[in-house]
Amino acid sequence: MPVRVDFWGIPHDLISPEIFVYGIMGLASLILLIRLYRRASLWWRVGRPEMRWDKLPTRLGRLINYAIVQTRVLNQRYPGVMHVAIAWGFFIFFMGTALATVDSHFFKFLRGNIYLLYKFVLDIFTVLFLVGAAMAAYRRYAQRPRRLTLQPGFTYSLVLIVVIVAGGLVVESLRLAVEQPAWAWSSPAGWVVAQLWIAMGLADATLLSWHLGVWVFHLGTVALLFVTLPASTLLHVLSGPFNVFFSKTDRPVGQLAPPAETAEGEQIYASKLDDLTWAQLLDGDACTECGRCQDACPAFAAGKPLSPKEVILSVRDALHQGGPALVNGNGTSPPTLVGEAITNEVLWSCTTCAACIRECPVLVEHIDTIVDLRRYLVIEGEVDAELQDALA
């Protein structure tokens, strides 16, 4: 009967595979949580408080719709299919690992037809992931649309996740090349790669040695992903769903809230980092840098200096440059946003049409931040010349 074997081909003489795997991944997970906490704590320790815990059913519905199903991502065919193939591939791999853990430590259920279906689904999503990764590489390095952020960090992230998935595929193919089971059809991608090893006429001992080496390398790359994720371009994998869940529900898109007030009843006009709310600071870390907002912006299309993406990223950069010192209370003044990180001309270029918000796949609220900063300019008398004429 087909059955999943725990740690197939991994020797038990030097150290238990369980101790080895859970030791490395436990340490990597701890580092991940610490780094995530340090980054996320800046949101609420620097930003002003704001109520975003109400209407739980609505928030859960948005989480399913936008973060899991990714309906807005699919609004655009090529990038939508590309991103869903990658994202859902990793989601299925995560679920597959969780099911394997349950099978190992709680009750054995990955046997017979259930095991064959399990392997088949994982293999199909491996192929879909690799197709999505190839589409991403072509788009980023051949098409190079203007809206994308073309920085080396995105290359690192793409290469790392491809190496992780390819490593898992090679590990599986080496096992199939040794065992050559009658049910190999249930792992079509792995079996195709296994034919390469079989055609090379390698001895089983050699295949087992390669299997062990690739397995250790695969484990190491997964641990590296965990450790580097909070500082990489893949942070939106976690911060994006948080942003969707905590998006505003109290008013329609484009409807502005009145200026916030201090405990003494004085209105707050945002000019510095700590004048914004924690949810506005979360927007910066949630931004996927896909540039859809920039493509939809009529001001950007008209040649104005405004890019909604760059406004949100400027807030993010200011937070991580000046936020830690501000939290530590070493006398550093909060980073100034208006006139420094974001110029007056950029803020006055916005037409508040909300096209950026309607395009954003993680529900970043660009206009709230732009208008909060613009209110400060009005109080300071730094009003756009055309607006002054209109008001007069």
Coordinates of C-alpha atoms in Angstrom, one line a residue:
M1 CA 0.0 0.0 0.0
P2 CA 1.3 3.5 -0.8
V3 CA 2.2 5.2 2.5
R4 CA 4.2 8.2 3.5
V5 CA 7.5 7.3 5.3
D6 CA 8.9 9.8 7.8
F7 CA 12.4 11.1 6.9
W8 CA 12.9 8.6 4.1
G9 CA 16.5 8.1 3.3
I10 CA 17.8 10.2 6.2
P11 CA 20.3 8.3 8.5
H12 CA 19.5 8.1 12.2
D13 CA 22.9 7.2 13.5
L14 CA 24.5 10.6 14.2
I15 CA 21.4 12.6 15.3
S16 CA 17.7 12.0 15.2
P17 CA 16.2 13.6 12.1
E18 CA 13.3 14.9 14.3
I19 CA 15.7 16.7 16.6
F20 CA 17.7 18.1 13.7
V21 CA 14.7 19.4 11.8
Y22 CA 12.8 20.8 14.7
G23 CA 15.9 22.3 16.2
I24 CA 16.8 24.2 13.1
M25 CA 13.2 25.3 12.2
G26 CA 12.4 26.1 15.9
L27 CA 15.4 28.4 16.0
A28 CA 14.5 30.0 12.7
S29 CA 10.9 30.4 13.7
L30 CA 12.0 32.1 17.0
I31 CA 14.2 34.5 15.1
L32 CA 11.3 35.2 12.7
L33 CA 8.9 36.0 15.5
I34 CA 11.4 38.3 17.3
R35 CA 12.2 40.2 14.1
L36 CA 8.5 40.5 13.2
Y37 CA 7.7 41.8 16.6
R38 CA 10.4 44.4 16.5
R39 CA 9.1 45.6 13.1
A40 CA 5.4 45.5 13.9
S41 CA 5.8 47.1 17.3
L42 CA 6.8 50.3 15.5
W43 CA 3.3 50.6 14.2
W44 CA 1.6 50.9 17.5
R45 CA 4.5 52.4 19.5
V46 CA 5.0 55.3 17.0
G47 CA 1.5 55.7 15.5
R48 CA -1.5 57.1 17.2
P49 CA -4.1 54.7 18.5
E50 CA -7.1 53.9 16.3
M51 CA -10.0 51.5 16.6
R52 CA -9.8 48.8 14.0
W53 CA -11.2 45.7 15.8
D54 CA -14.9 46.2 15.2
K55 CA -17.2 44.4 12.6
L56 CA -15.3 41.1 12.8
P57 CA -17.5 39.2 10.3
T58 CA -16.8 42.0 7.7
R59 CA -13.1 41.9 8.4
L60 CA -13.0 38.1 8.1
G61 CA -14.9 38.2 4.8
R62 CA -12.4 40.7 3.4
L63 CA -9.5 38.5 4.6
I64 CA -10.9 35.6 2.6
N65 CA -11.8 37.7 -0.4
Y66 CA -8.7 39.8 -0.8
A67 CA -5.9 38.0 1.0
I68 CA -6.7 34.3 0.3
V69 CA -8.8 34.2 -2.9
Q70 CA -7.0 37.4 -4.1
T71 CA -9.9 38.8 -6.2
R72 CA -8.2 42.1 -6.7
V73 CA -5.0 40.5 -7.8
L74 CA -6.9 38.6 -10.5
N75 CA -8.4 41.8 -11.9
Q76 CA -5.4 42.0 -14.2
R77 CA -4.8 38.8 -16.1
Y78 CA -1.1 38.3 -16.5
P79 CA 0.1 39.6 -13.2
G80 CA -2.9 38.1 -11.5
V81 CA -2.4 34.6 -12.8
M82 CA 1.4 35.0 -12.1
H83 CA 0.9 36.0 -8.5
V84 CA -1.9 33.6 -7.6
A85 CA 0.2 30.7 -9.0
I86 CA 3.1 31.7 -6.7
A87 CA 1.0 32.5 -3.7
W88 CA -1.3 29.5 -3.8
G89 CA 1.6 27.3 -4.5
F90 CA 3.3 28.3 -1.3
F91 CA -0.1 28.1 0.5
I92 CA -0.5 24.5 -0.6
F93 CA 3.1 23.7 0.3
F94 CA 2.4 25.1 3.8
M95 CA -0.7 23.0 4.1
G96 CA 1.1 19.9 2.9
T97 CA 3.8 20.4 5.5
A98 CA 1.1 20.8 8.2
L99 CA -0.7 17.6 7.1
A100 CA 2.6 15.7 7.0
T101 CA 3.3 16.8 10.6
V102 CA -0.1 15.6 11.7
D103 CA 0.5 12.3 10.0
S104 CA 3.9 12.0 11.7
H105 CA 2.9 12.8 15.3
F106 CA -0.8 12.4 15.8
F107 CA -2.5 9.8 13.5
K108 CA -1.4 8.2 10.3
F109 CA -3.8 9.0 7.5
L110 CA -1.5 9.6 4.5
R111 CA -1.8 6.1 3.1
G112 CA -3.5 4.5 0.1
N113 CA -5.6 6.7 -2.2
I114 CA -5.4 9.6 0.3
Y115 CA -1.6 9.6 0.1
L116 CA -1.7 9.4 -3.7
L117 CA -4.1 12.4 -3.9
Y118 CA -1.9 14.3 -1.5
K119 CA 1.2 13.7 -3.6
F120 CA -0.6 14.6 -6.8
V121 CA -1.9 17.9 -5.5
L122 CA 1.5 18.9 -4.2
D123 CA 3.2 18.1 -7.5
I124 CA 0.6 19.9 -9.6
F125 CA 1.1 23.0 -7.5
T126 CA 4.8 22.7 -7.8
V127 CA 4.4 22.9 -11.5
L128 CA 2.0 25.9 -11.2
F129 CA 4.4 27.6 -8.9
L130 CA 7.3 27.2 -11.3
V131 CA 5.2 28.5 -14.1
G132 CA 4.2 31.6 -12.0
A133 CA 7.9 32.2 -11.1
A134 CA 8.9 32.0 -14.8
M135 CA 6.1 34.5 -15.6
A136 CA 7.4 36.8 -12.8
A137 CA 11.0 36.6 -14.1
Y138 CA 9.9 37.4 -17.6
R139 CA 7.8 40.3 -16.5
R140 CA 10.5 41.8 -14.2
Y141 CA 13.5 41.3 -16.4
A142 CA 12.1 41.4 -20.0
Q143 CA 8.9 43.4 -19.9
R144 CA 10.1 45.7 -17.0
P145 CA 6.9 47.8 -16.7
R146 CA 7.5 51.2 -15.2
R147 CA 5.2 50.7 -12.2
L148 CA 7.4 47.9 -10.7
T149 CA 10.1 48.6 -8.1
L150 CA 13.1 47.1 -9.9
Q151 CA 15.5 46.6 -7.0
P152 CA 17.9 43.7 -6.2
G153 CA 15.8 42.7 -3.2
F154 CA 13.0 41.4 -5.4
T155 CA 15.6 39.3 -7.3
Y156 CA 16.8 37.7 -4.1
S157 CA 13.3 36.9 -3.0
L158 CA 12.4 35.3 -6.3
V159 CA 15.6 33.2 -6.5
L160 CA 15.2 32.1 -2.9
I161 CA 11.6 30.8 -3.2
V162 CA 12.4 29.1 -6.6
V163 CA 15.4 27.4 -5.0
I164 CA 13.2 26.2 -2.1
V165 CA 10.6 24.7 -4.4
A166 CA 13.1 23.2 -6.8
G167 CA 14.9 21.7 -3.9
G168 CA 11.8 19.9 -2.7
L169 CA 11.2 18.6 -6.2
V170 CA 14.7 17.3 -6.5
V171 CA 14.5 15.5 -3.1
E172 CA 11.3 13.8 -4.2
S173 CA 12.7 12.8 -7.6
L174 CA 15.7 11.2 -6.0
R175 CA 13.5 9.1 -3.7
L176 CA 11.4 8.0 -6.7
A177 CA 14.5 7.1 -8.7
V178 CA 15.6 4.8 -5.9
E179 CA 12.2 3.3 -5.1
Q180 CA 10.6 3.4 -8.5
P181 CA 7.2 2.5 -7.0
A182 CA 4.2 1.4 -9.1
W183 CA 2.3 4.5 -8.0
A184 CA 4.9 7.0 -9.2
W185 CA 2.3 8.5 -11.5
S186 CA 0.9 10.3 -8.4
S187 CA 4.0 12.5 -8.5
P188 CA 4.1 13.4 -12.2
A189 CA 6.7 16.3 -11.8
G190 CA 8.9 14.3 -9.5
W191 CA 8.7 11.2 -11.7
V192 CA 9.7 13.2 -14.8
V193 CA 12.8 14.5 -13.0
A194 CA 13.5 11.0 -11.7
Q195 CA 13.9 9.8 -15.2
L196 CA 17.0 11.9 -15.5
W197 CA 18.7 10.1 -12.6
I198 CA 17.6 6.7 -13.8
A199 CA 18.9 7.5 -17.3
M200 CA 22.3 8.4 -15.8
G201 CA 22.6 4.9 -14.4
L202 CA 23.6 6.1 -11.0
A203 CA 23.9 3.5 -8.1
D204 CA 21.3 3.6 -5.3
A205 CA 24.1 4.6 -2.9
T206 CA 24.9 7.6 -5.0
L207 CA 21.3 8.7 -5.3
L208 CA 20.9 8.3 -1.5
S209 CA 23.9 10.5 -0.9
W210 CA 22.6 13.1 -3.2
H211 CA 19.2 12.9 -1.6
L212 CA 20.7 13.6 1.9
G213 CA 22.7 16.5 0.6
V214 CA 19.8 18.1 -1.2
W215 CA 17.5 17.5 1.7
V216 CA 19.9 19.3 4.1
F217 CA 20.3 22.2 1.6
H218 CA 16.5 22.4 1.2
L219 CA 16.0 22.6 4.9
G220 CA 18.6 25.3 5.1
T221 CA 17.0 27.4 2.5
V222 CA 13.6 27.2 4.2
A223 CA 15.2 28.3 7.5
L224 CA 16.9 31.2 5.6
L225 CA 13.5 32.3 4.3
F226 CA 12.1 32.4 7.8
V227 CA 15.1 34.3 9.2
T228 CA 15.2 36.9 6.4
L229 CA 11.4 37.4 5.7
P230 CA 10.8 40.3 8.1
A231 CA 13.5 42.4 6.3
S232 CA 12.8 41.2 2.7
T233 CA 10.4 42.1 0.0
L234 CA 8.3 39.1 1.0
L235 CA 7.2 40.8 4.2
H236 CA 3.8 41.6 2.6
V237 CA 3.0 37.9 2.7
L238 CA 2.3 38.5 6.4
S239 CA 1.7 42.3 6.6
G240 CA -0.7 42.3 3.6
P241 CA -3.3 40.1 5.2
F242 CA -3.0 42.1 8.4
N243 CA -3.7 45.3 6.4
V244 CA -6.7 43.8 4.7
F245 CA -8.1 42.6 8.1
F246 CA -7.6 46.0 9.7
S247 CA -8.8 48.1 6.8
K248 CA -11.3 50.8 7.6
T249 CA -15.0 49.8 7.7
D250 CA -16.6 53.0 9.1
R251 CA -17.0 54.9 5.9
P252 CA -17.0 54.3 2.1
V253 CA -13.9 54.5 -0.1
G254 CA -13.0 58.2 -0.6
Q255 CA -15.1 59.6 2.2
L256 CA -12.8 61.5 4.5
A257 CA -12.8 61.5 8.3
P258 CA -12.6 64.8 10.2
P259 CA -9.2 65.7 11.7
A260 CA -8.3 63.6 14.7
E261 CA -8.2 65.3 18.1
T262 CA -6.0 65.1 21.2
A263 CA -7.3 64.2 24.6
E264 CA -7.6 67.9 25.2
G265 CA -9.8 68.4 22.1
E266 CA -7.1 70.0 19.9
Q267 CA -7.2 69.0 16.3
I268 CA -4.2 67.0 15.0
Y269 CA -2.7 68.1 11.7
A270 CA -0.2 65.5 10.6
S271 CA 3.3 66.6 9.6
K272 CA 5.5 64.1 11.5
L273 CA 5.6 60.4 11.7
D274 CA 3.9 60.1 15.1
D275 CA 1.0 62.2 13.9
L276 CA -0.2 59.3 11.8
T277 CA -2.2 56.3 13.2
W278 CA -0.7 52.8 13.6
A279 CA -3.0 51.7 10.7
Q280 CA -1.4 54.3 8.4
L281 CA 2.0 53.1 9.4
L282 CA 1.0 49.5 8.7
D283 CA 0.0 50.6 5.2
G284 CA 3.7 51.1 4.4
D285 CA 4.9 47.7 5.5
A286 CA 1.9 46.1 3.7
C287 CA 2.6 47.7 0.3
T288 CA 3.5 45.0 -2.2
E289 CA 5.1 47.6 -4.5
C290 CA 3.1 46.3 -7.4
G291 CA 2.5 49.8 -8.7
R292 CA -1.2 49.3 -9.6
C293 CA -2.1 52.4 -7.7
Q294 CA 0.5 54.3 -9.8
D295 CA -0.9 53.0 -13.1
A296 CA -4.5 54.1 -12.0
C297 CA -3.5 57.5 -10.8
P298 CA -4.6 60.3 -13.2
A299 CA -2.2 62.8 -11.7
F300 CA 0.7 60.5 -12.4
A301 CA -0.6 59.9 -15.9
A302 CA -0.7 63.7 -16.5
G303 CA 2.9 64.0 -15.5
K304 CA 2.5 65.3 -12.0
P305 CA 5.1 64.3 -9.4
L306 CA 2.6 62.2 -7.5
S307 CA 3.0 58.4 -7.3
P308 CA 0.7 56.9 -4.6
K309 CA 3.1 54.0 -4.3
E310 CA 6.0 56.3 -3.5
V311 CA 4.0 58.3 -0.9
I312 CA 3.3 55.1 1.0
L313 CA 6.8 53.9 0.7
S314 CA 8.2 57.2 1.9
V315 CA 6.2 56.8 5.1
R316 CA 7.5 53.2 5.4
D317 CA 11.1 54.4 4.9
A318 CA 10.7 57.2 7.4
L319 CA 9.3 54.8 10.0
H320 CA 12.2 52.3 9.7
Q321 CA 14.8 55.1 9.6
G322 CA 13.6 57.2 12.5
G323 CA 11.1 55.0 14.3
P324 CA 13.5 52.9 16.4
A325 CA 15.2 55.9 17.8
L326 CA 11.8 57.5 18.5
V327 CA 10.6 54.4 20.4
N328 CA 13.8 54.2 22.4
G329 CA 13.3 57.8 23.6
N330 CA 16.9 59.0 23.1
G331 CA 15.8 62.5 22.4
T332 CA 15.5 62.2 18.7
S333 CA 12.7 64.2 17.2
P334 CA 10.1 62.4 15.1
P335 CA 11.0 62.3 11.4
T336 CA 9.3 65.1 9.4
L337 CA 7.2 63.9 6.5
V338 CA 5.8 67.1 5.0
G339 CA 8.4 69.0 3.0
E340 CA 11.1 66.4 3.6
A341 CA 10.1 62.8 2.9
I342 CA 7.1 64.0 0.9
T343 CA 7.2 67.3 -0.9
N344 CA 4.3 69.8 -1.0
E345 CA 4.0 69.5 -4.7
V346 CA 3.4 65.8 -4.4
L347 CA 0.7 66.2 -1.8
W348 CA -1.1 68.9 -3.8
S349 CA -1.1 66.8 -7.0
C350 CA -3.6 64.3 -5.6
T351 CA -7.1 64.7 -6.9
T352 CA -8.6 62.4 -4.2
C353 CA -10.4 60.3 -6.8
A354 CA -9.6 57.1 -4.9
A355 CA -8.5 55.2 -8.0
C356 CA -5.4 54.1 -6.1
I357 CA -7.5 52.6 -3.2
R358 CA -9.8 50.7 -5.6
E359 CA -6.8 49.1 -7.3
C360 CA -4.7 48.2 -4.2
P361 CA -4.8 44.4 -3.7
V362 CA -4.0 44.8 0.1
L363 CA -6.4 47.8 0.7
V364 CA -3.8 50.4 1.4
E365 CA -5.6 53.7 2.1
H366 CA -3.4 56.3 0.3
I367 CA -5.9 59.2 0.4
D368 CA -6.3 59.3 4.2
T369 CA -2.5 59.8 4.6
I370 CA -2.2 62.3 1.8
V371 CA -5.2 64.4 3.1
D372 CA -3.9 64.3 6.7
L373 CA -0.6 65.7 5.5
R374 CA -2.3 68.3 3.3
R375 CA -4.4 69.6 6.2
Y376 CA -1.2 70.5 7.9
L377 CA -0.1 72.5 4.8
V378 CA -3.4 74.4 4.9
I379 CA -2.9 75.3 8.5
E380 CA 0.6 76.5 7.7
G381 CA -0.7 78.6 4.8
E382 CA 1.2 76.6 2.2
V383 CA -1.8 76.2 -0.2
D384 CA -1.4 75.2 -3.8
A385 CA -1.5 78.4 -6.0
E386 CA -4.3 77.0 -8.2
L387 CA -6.3 76.1 -5.2
Q388 CA -5.8 79.6 -3.7
D389 CA -7.3 81.1 -6.9
A390 CA -10.3 78.7 -6.7
L391 CA -10.9 79.5 -3.1
A392 CA -10.7 83.2 -3.8

